[in-house]
Short mmCIF file of C-alpha atoms (C1' of nucleotides) in Angstrom, two decimals:
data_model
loop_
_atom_site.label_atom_id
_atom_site.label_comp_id
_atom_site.label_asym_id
_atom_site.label_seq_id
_atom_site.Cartn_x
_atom_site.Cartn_y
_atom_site.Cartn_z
CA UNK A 1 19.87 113.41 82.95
CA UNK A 2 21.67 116.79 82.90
CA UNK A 3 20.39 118.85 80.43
CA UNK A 4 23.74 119.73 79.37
CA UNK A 5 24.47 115.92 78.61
CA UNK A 6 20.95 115.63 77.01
CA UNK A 7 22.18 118.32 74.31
CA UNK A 8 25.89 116.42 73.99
CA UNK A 9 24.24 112.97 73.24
CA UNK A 10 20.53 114.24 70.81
CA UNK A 11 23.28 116.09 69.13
CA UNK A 12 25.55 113.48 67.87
CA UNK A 13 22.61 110.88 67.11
CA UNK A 14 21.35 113.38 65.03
CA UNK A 15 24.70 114.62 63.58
CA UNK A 16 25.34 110.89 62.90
CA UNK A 17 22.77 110.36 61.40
CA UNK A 18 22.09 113.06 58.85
CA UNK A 19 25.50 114.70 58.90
CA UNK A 20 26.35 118.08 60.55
CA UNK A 21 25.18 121.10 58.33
CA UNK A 22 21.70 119.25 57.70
CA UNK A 23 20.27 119.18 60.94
CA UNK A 24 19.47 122.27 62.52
CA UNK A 25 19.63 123.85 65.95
CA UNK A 26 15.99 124.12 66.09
CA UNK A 27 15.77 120.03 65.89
CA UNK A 28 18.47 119.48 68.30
CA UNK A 29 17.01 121.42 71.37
CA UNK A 30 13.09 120.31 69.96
CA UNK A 31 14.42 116.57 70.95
CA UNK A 32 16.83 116.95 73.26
CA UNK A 33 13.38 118.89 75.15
CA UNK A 34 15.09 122.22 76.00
CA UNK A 35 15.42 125.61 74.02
CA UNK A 36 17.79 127.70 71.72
CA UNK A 37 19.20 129.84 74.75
CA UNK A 38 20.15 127.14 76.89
CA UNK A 39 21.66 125.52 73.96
CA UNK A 40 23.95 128.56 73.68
CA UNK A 41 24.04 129.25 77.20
CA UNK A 42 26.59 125.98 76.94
CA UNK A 43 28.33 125.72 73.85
CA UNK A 44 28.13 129.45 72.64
CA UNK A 45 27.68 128.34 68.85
CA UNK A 46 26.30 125.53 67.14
CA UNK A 47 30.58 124.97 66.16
CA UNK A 48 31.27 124.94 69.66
CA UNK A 49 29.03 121.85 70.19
CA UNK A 50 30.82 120.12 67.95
CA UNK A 51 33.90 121.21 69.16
CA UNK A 52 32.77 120.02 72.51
CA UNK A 53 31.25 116.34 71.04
CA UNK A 54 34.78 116.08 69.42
CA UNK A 55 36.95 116.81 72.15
CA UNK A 56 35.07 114.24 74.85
CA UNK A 57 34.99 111.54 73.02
CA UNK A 58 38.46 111.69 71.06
CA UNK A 59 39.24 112.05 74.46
CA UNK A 60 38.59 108.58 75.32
CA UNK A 61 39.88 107.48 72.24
CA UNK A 62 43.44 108.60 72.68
CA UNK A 63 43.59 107.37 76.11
CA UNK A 64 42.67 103.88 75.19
CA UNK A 65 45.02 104.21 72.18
CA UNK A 66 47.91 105.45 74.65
CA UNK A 67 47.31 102.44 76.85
CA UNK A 68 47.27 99.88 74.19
CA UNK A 69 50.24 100.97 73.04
CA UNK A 70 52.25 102.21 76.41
CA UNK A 71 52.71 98.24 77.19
CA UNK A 72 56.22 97.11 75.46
CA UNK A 73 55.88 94.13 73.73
CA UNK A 74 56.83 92.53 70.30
CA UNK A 75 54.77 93.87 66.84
CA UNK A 76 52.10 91.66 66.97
CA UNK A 77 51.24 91.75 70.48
CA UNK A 78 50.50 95.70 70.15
CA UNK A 79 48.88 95.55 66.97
CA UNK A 80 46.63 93.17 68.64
CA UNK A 81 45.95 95.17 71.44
CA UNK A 82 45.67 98.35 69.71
CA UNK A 83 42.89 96.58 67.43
CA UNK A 84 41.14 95.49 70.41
CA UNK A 85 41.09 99.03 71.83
CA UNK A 86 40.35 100.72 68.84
CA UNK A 87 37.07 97.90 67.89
CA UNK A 88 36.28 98.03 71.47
CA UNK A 89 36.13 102.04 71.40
CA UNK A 90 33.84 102.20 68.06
CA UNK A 91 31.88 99.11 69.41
CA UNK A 92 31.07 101.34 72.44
CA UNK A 93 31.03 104.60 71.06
CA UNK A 94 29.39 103.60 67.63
CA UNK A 95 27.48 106.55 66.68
CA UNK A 96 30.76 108.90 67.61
CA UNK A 97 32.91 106.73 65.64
CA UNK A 98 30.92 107.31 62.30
CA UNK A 99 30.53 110.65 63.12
CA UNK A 100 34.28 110.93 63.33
CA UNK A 101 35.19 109.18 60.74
CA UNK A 102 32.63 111.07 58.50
CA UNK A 103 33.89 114.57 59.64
CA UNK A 104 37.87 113.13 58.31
CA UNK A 105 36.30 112.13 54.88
CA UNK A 106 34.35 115.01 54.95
CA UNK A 107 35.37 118.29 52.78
CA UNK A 108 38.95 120.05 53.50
CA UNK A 109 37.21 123.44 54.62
CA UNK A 110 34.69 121.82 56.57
CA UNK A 111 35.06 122.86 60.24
CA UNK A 112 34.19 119.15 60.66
CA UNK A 113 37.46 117.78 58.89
CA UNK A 114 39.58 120.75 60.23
CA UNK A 115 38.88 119.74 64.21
CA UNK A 116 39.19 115.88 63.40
CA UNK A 117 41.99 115.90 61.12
CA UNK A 118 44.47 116.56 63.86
CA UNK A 119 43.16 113.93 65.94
CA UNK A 120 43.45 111.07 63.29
CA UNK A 121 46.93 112.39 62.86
CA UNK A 122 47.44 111.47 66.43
CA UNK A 123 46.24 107.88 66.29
CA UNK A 124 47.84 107.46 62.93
CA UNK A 125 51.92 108.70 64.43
CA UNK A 126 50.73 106.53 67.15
CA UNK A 127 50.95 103.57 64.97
CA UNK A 128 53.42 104.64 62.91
CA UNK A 129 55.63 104.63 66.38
CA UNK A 130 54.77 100.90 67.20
CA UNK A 131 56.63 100.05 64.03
CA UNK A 132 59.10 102.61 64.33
CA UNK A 133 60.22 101.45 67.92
CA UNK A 134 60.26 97.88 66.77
CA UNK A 135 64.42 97.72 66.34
CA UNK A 136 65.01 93.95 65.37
CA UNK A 137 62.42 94.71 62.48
CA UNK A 138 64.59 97.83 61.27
CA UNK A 139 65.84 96.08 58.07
CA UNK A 140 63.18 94.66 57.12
CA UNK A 141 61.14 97.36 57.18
CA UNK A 142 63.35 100.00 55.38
CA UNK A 143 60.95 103.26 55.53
CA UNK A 144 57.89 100.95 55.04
CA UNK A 145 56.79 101.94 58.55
CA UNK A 146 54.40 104.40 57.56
CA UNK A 147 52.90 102.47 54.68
CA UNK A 148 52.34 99.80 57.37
CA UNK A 149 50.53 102.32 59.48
CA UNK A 150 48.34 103.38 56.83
CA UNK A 151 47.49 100.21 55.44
CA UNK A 152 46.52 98.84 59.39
CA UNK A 153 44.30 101.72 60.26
CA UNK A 154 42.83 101.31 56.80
CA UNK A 155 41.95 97.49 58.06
CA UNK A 156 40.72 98.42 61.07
CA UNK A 157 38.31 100.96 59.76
CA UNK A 158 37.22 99.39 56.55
CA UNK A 159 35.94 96.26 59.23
CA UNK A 160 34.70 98.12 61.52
CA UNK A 161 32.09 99.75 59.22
CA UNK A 162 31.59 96.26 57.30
CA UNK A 163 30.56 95.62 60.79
CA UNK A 164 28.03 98.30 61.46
CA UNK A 165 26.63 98.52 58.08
CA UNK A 166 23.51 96.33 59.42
CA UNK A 167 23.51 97.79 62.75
CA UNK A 168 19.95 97.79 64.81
CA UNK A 169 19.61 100.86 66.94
CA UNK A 170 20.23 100.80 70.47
CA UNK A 171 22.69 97.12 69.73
CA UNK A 172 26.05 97.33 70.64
CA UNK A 173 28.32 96.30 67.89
CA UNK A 174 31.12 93.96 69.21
CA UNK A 175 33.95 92.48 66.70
CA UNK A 176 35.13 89.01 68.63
CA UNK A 177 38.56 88.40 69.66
CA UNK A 178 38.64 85.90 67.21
CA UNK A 179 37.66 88.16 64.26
CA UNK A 180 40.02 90.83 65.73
CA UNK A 181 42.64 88.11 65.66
CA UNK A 182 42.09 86.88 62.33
CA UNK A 183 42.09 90.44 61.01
CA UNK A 184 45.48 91.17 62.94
CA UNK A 185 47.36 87.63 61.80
CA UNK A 186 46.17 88.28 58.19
CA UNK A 187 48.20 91.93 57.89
CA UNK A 188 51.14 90.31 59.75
CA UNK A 189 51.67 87.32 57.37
CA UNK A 190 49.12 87.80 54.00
CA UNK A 191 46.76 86.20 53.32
CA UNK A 192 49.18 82.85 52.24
CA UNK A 193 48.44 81.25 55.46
CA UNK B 1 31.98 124.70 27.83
CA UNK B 2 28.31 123.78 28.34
CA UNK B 3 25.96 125.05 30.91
CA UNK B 4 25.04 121.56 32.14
CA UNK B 5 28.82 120.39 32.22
CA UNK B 6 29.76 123.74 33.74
CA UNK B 7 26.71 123.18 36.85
CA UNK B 8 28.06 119.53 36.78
CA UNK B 9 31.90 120.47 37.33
CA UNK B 10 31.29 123.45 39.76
CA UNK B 11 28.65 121.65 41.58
CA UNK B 12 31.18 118.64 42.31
CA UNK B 13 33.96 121.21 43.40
CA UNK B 14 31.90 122.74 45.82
CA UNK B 15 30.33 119.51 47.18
CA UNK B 16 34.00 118.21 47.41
CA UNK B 17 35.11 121.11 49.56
CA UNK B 18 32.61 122.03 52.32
CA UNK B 19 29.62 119.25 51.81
CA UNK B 20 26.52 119.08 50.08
CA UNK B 21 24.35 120.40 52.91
CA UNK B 22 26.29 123.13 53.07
CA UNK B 23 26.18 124.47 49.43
CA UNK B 24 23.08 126.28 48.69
CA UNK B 25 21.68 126.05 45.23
CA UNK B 26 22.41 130.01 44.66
CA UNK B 27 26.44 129.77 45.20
CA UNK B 28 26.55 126.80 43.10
CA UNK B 29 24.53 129.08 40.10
CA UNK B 30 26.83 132.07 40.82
CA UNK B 31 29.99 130.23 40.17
CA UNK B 32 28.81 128.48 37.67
CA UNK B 33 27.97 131.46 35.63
CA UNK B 34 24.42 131.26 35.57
CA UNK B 35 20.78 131.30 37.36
CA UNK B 36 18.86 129.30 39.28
CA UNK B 37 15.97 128.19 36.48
CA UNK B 38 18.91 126.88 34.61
CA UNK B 39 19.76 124.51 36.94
CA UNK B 40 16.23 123.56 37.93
CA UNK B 41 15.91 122.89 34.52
CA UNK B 42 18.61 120.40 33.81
CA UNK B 43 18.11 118.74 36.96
CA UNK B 44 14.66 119.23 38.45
CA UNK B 45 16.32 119.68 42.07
CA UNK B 46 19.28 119.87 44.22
CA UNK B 47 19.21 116.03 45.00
CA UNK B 48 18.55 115.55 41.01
CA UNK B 49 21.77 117.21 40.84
CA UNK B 50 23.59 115.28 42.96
CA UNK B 51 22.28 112.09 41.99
CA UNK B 52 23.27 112.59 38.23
CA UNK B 53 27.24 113.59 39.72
CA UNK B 54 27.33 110.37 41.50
CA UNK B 55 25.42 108.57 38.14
CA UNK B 56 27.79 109.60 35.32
CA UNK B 57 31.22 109.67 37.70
CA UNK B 58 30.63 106.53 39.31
CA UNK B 59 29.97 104.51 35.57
CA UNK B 60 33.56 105.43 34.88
CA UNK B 61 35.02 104.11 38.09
CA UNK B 62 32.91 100.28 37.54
CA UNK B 63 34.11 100.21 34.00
CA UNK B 64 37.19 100.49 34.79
CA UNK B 65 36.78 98.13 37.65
CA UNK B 66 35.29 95.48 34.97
CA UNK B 67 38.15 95.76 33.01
CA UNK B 68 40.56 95.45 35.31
CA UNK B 69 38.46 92.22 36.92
CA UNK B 70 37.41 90.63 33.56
CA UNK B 71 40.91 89.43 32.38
CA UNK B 72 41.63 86.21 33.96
CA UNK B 73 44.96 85.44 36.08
CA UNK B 74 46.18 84.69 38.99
CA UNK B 75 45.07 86.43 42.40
CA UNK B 76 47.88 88.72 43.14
CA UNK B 77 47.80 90.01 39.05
CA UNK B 78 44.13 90.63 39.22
CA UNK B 79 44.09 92.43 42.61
CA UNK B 80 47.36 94.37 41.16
CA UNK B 81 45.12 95.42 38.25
CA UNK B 82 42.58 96.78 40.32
CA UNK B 83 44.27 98.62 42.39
CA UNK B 84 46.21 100.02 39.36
CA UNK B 85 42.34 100.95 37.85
CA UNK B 86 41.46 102.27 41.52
CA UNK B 87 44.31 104.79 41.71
CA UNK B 88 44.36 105.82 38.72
CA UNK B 89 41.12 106.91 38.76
CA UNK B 90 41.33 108.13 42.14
CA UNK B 91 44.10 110.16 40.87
CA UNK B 92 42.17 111.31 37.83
CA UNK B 93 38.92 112.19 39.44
CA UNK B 94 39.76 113.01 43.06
CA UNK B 95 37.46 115.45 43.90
CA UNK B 96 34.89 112.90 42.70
CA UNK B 97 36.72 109.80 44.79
CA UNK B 98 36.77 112.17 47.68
CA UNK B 99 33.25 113.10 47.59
CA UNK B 100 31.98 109.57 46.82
CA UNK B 101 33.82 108.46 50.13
CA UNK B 102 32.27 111.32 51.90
CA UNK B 103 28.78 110.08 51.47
CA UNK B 104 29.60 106.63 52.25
CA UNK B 105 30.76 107.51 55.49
CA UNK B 106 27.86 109.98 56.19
CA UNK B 107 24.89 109.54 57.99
CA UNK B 108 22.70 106.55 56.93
CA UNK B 109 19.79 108.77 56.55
CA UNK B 110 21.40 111.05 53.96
CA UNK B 111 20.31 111.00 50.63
CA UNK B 112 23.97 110.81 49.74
CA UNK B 113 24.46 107.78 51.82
CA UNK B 114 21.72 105.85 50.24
CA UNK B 115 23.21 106.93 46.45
CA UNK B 116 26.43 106.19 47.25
CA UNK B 117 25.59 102.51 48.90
CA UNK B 118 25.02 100.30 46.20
CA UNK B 119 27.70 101.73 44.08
CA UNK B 120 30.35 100.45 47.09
CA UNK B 121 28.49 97.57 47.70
CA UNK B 122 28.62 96.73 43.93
CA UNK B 123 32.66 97.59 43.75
CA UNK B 124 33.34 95.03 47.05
CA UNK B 125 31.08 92.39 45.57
CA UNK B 126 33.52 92.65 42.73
CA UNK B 127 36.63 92.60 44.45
CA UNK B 128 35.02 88.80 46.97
CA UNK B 129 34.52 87.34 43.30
CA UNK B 130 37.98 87.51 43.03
CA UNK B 131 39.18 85.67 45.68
CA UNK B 132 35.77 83.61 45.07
CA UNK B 133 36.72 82.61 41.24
CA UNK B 134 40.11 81.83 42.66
CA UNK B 135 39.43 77.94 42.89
CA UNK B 136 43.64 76.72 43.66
CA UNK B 137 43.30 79.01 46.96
CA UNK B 138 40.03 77.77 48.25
CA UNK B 139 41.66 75.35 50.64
CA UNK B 140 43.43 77.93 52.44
CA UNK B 141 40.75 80.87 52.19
CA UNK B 142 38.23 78.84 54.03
CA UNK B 143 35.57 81.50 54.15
CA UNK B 144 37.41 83.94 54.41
CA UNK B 145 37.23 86.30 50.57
CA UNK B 146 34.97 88.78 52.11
CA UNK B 147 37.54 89.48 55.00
CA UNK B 148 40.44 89.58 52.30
CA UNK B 149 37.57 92.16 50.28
CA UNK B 150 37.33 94.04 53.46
CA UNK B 151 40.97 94.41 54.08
CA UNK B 152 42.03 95.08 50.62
CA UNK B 153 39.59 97.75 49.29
CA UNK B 154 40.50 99.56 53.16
CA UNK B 155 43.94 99.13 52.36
CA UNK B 156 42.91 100.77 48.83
CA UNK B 157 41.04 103.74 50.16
CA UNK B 158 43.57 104.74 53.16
CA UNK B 159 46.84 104.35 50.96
CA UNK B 160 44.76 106.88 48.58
CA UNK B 161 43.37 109.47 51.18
CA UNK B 162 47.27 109.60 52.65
CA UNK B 163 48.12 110.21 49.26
CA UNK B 164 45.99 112.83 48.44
CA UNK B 165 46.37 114.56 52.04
CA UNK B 166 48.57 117.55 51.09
CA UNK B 167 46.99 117.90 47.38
CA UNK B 168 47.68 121.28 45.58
CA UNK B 169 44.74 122.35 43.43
CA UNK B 170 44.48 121.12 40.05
CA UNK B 171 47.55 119.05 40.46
CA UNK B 172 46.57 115.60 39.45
CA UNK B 173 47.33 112.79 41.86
CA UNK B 174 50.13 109.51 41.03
CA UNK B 175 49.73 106.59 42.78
CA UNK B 176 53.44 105.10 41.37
CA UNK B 177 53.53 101.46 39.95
CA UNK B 178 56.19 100.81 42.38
CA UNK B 179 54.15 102.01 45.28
CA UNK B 180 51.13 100.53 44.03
CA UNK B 181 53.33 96.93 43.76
CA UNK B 182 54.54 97.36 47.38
CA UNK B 183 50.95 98.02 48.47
CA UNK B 184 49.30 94.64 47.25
CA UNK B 185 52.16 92.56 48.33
CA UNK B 186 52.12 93.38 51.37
CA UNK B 187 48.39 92.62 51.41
CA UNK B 188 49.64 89.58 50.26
CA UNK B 189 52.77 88.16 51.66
CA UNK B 190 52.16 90.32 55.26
CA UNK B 191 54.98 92.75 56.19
CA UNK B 192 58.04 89.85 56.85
CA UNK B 193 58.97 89.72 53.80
"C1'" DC C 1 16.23 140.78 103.45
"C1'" DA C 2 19.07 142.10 99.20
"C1'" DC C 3 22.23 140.40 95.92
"C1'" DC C 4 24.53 137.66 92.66
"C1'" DT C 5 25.27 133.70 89.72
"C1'" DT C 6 23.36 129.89 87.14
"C1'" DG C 7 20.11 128.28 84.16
"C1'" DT C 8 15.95 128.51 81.31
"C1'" DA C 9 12.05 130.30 78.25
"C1'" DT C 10 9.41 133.75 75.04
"C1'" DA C 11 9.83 136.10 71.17
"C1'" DC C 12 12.30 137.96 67.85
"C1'" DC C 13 16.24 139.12 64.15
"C1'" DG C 14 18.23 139.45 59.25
"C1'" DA C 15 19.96 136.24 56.03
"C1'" DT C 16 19.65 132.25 53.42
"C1'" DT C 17 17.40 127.98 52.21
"C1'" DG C 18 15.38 125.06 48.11
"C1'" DG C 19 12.18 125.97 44.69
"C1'" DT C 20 8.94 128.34 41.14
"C1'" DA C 21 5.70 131.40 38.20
"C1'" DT C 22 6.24 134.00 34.27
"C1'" DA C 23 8.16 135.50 30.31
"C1'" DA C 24 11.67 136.53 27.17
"C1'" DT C 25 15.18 134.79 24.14
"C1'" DA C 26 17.32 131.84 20.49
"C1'" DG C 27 17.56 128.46 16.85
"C1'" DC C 28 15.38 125.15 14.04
"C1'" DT C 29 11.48 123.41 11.10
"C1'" DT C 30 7.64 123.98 8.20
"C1'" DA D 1 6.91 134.36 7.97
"C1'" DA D 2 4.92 131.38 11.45
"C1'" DG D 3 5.39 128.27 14.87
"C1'" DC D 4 7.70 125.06 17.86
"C1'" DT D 5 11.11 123.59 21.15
"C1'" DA D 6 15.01 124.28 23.97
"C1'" DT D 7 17.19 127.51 27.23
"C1'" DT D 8 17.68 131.24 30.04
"C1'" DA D 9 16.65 135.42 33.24
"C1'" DT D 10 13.78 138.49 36.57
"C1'" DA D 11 11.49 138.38 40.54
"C1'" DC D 12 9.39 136.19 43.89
"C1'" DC D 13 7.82 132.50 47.61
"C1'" DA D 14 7.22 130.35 52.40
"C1'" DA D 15 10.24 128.10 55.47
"C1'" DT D 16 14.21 127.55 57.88
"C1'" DC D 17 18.85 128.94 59.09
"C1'" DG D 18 22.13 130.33 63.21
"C1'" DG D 19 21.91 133.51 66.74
"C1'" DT D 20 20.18 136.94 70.40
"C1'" DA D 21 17.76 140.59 73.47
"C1'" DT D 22 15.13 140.36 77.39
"C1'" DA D 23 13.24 138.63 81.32
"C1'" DC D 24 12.20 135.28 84.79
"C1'" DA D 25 13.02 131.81 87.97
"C1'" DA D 26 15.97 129.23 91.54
"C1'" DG D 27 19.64 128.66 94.80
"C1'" DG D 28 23.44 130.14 97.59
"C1'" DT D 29 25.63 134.10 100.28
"C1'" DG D 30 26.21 138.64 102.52
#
DNA sequence: CACCTTGTATACCGATTGGTATAATAGCTT
DNA sequence: AAGCTATTATACCAATCGGTATACAAGGTG
């Protein structure tokens, strides 16, 4: 392994795990097997390797987001699919997807919260759109689109860490379609049904 | 104002902005108005400190969840109640809120983490009773309370970080009765209706 | 061969970290 | 007045923090 991706990926278990400021540079290049210069040979600055952890992965993120929603197709459709990309992302990507989502709860002048912020934005007008671009819907909805986007992404996330709370290392974590279905049908039509 | 209240208070501001790990003991003292013993001598340590801001803030917030659980009534007026008792104390303690959320979504091995835990994990066990004790519904629930615990207490926590996004300082956050009525049913009637 | 770029290690920097030993206040009780 | 307890400040500690100056390999190119 590159030594460059061997920095990227001891990083972000450790940054997952305790939480940015608390581990050290020292510990990072001590288990990643390197040292300090090569460290900053790469990423300049202990900020620009999280920049750099950030950017990658989001990356991925917003292009399965884009996809999932690029497909036309009635409400539930997307929602489905964008639930199945977004599970299938943190599933995957697990230790990134905590790390994210810690960084957006973390503290407003946090360089954490100030990198992610913009990206949750993103995925969050992405959603907002679905429901937006929904035009048979339009009176029902009167301005509720965005409280519908916030109260789906708050779904989505508040399962998918019910989900890894009990998480074994090295296990990928994998919500079923079924689950993902369930989860979907019960925002669409309460829980009456 | 008292030394310990006045550690307490800027101790929690500071944590709230920028993250326990990275607020050293000394700033916290300085803006407090006082010296390092002091501190050590209220609290014994920095992680004495925090636990006792996650102790006394977090007593308020299950009180008020009691209440709001302990009257008896239908589903959709109990779950309005609580999310009335959430947001309002959200709204009236939202540095505290914010921080508390922070922890729960940093890494497992924080201290933080492991404070803040059980305190969530009490406050969802409260909100499946509900849809547990609700004995007319069972037919239709089939198994499903702690998804509709899941769903609701995400729906909770996103409608209240949106909400408290753009925050001035010292201006206290209102969730709006009307808002907080169009929240729950939707979580309960879906979003045809 | 000489030269240049890429990558890596040794050894160090000043500043800050959480925490403490010691002692001086202050107010209350006897 | 004497003594006790509760608080507070001065001054210090070893350890760690993020970051760097310097040099040494290795590989491609003239």
């Amino acid at each position: 392994m590159d030594n460059r991706e061997a920095i990227l990926q001891t990083a972000l278990k450790l940054f997952c795990a305790r939480g940015y400021d608390a581990v050290g540079v020292q510990e990072i290049v001590d288990q990643a097997g390197i040292t300090k210069p090569t460290l900053y040979y790469y990423f300049g600055s202990k900020s620009g390797l999280l920049a750099e952890i950030l950017r990658s992965n989001s990356e991925i993120l917003e292009e399965r987001l884009r996809e999932a929603v690029r497909i036309p197709g009635q409400v539930p459709e997307v929602l489905y699919r964008v639930a199945r990309a977004y599970f299938d992302f943190a599933g995957a990507h697990w230790q990134f997807y905590l790390f994210m989502l810690s960084q957006f709860y973390a503290g407003r002048e946090t360089e954490g919260f100030r990198a992610v912020y913009p990206l949750i934005q993103k995925y969050y007008e992405l959603v907002v759109r679905i429901f937006e671009d929904s035009a048979e819907m339009l009176g029902n909805m009167r301005g509720r689109q965005e409280q519908f986007a916030i109260s789906f992404m708050g779904i989505l996330d508040s399962h998918m860490m019910m989900l890894g709370r009990d998480r074994k290392e090295d296990s990928m974590l994998v919500m079923t379609d079924e689950k993902t279905y369930e989860i979907v049908h019960q925002f669409l039509h309460g829980i009456y049904s």
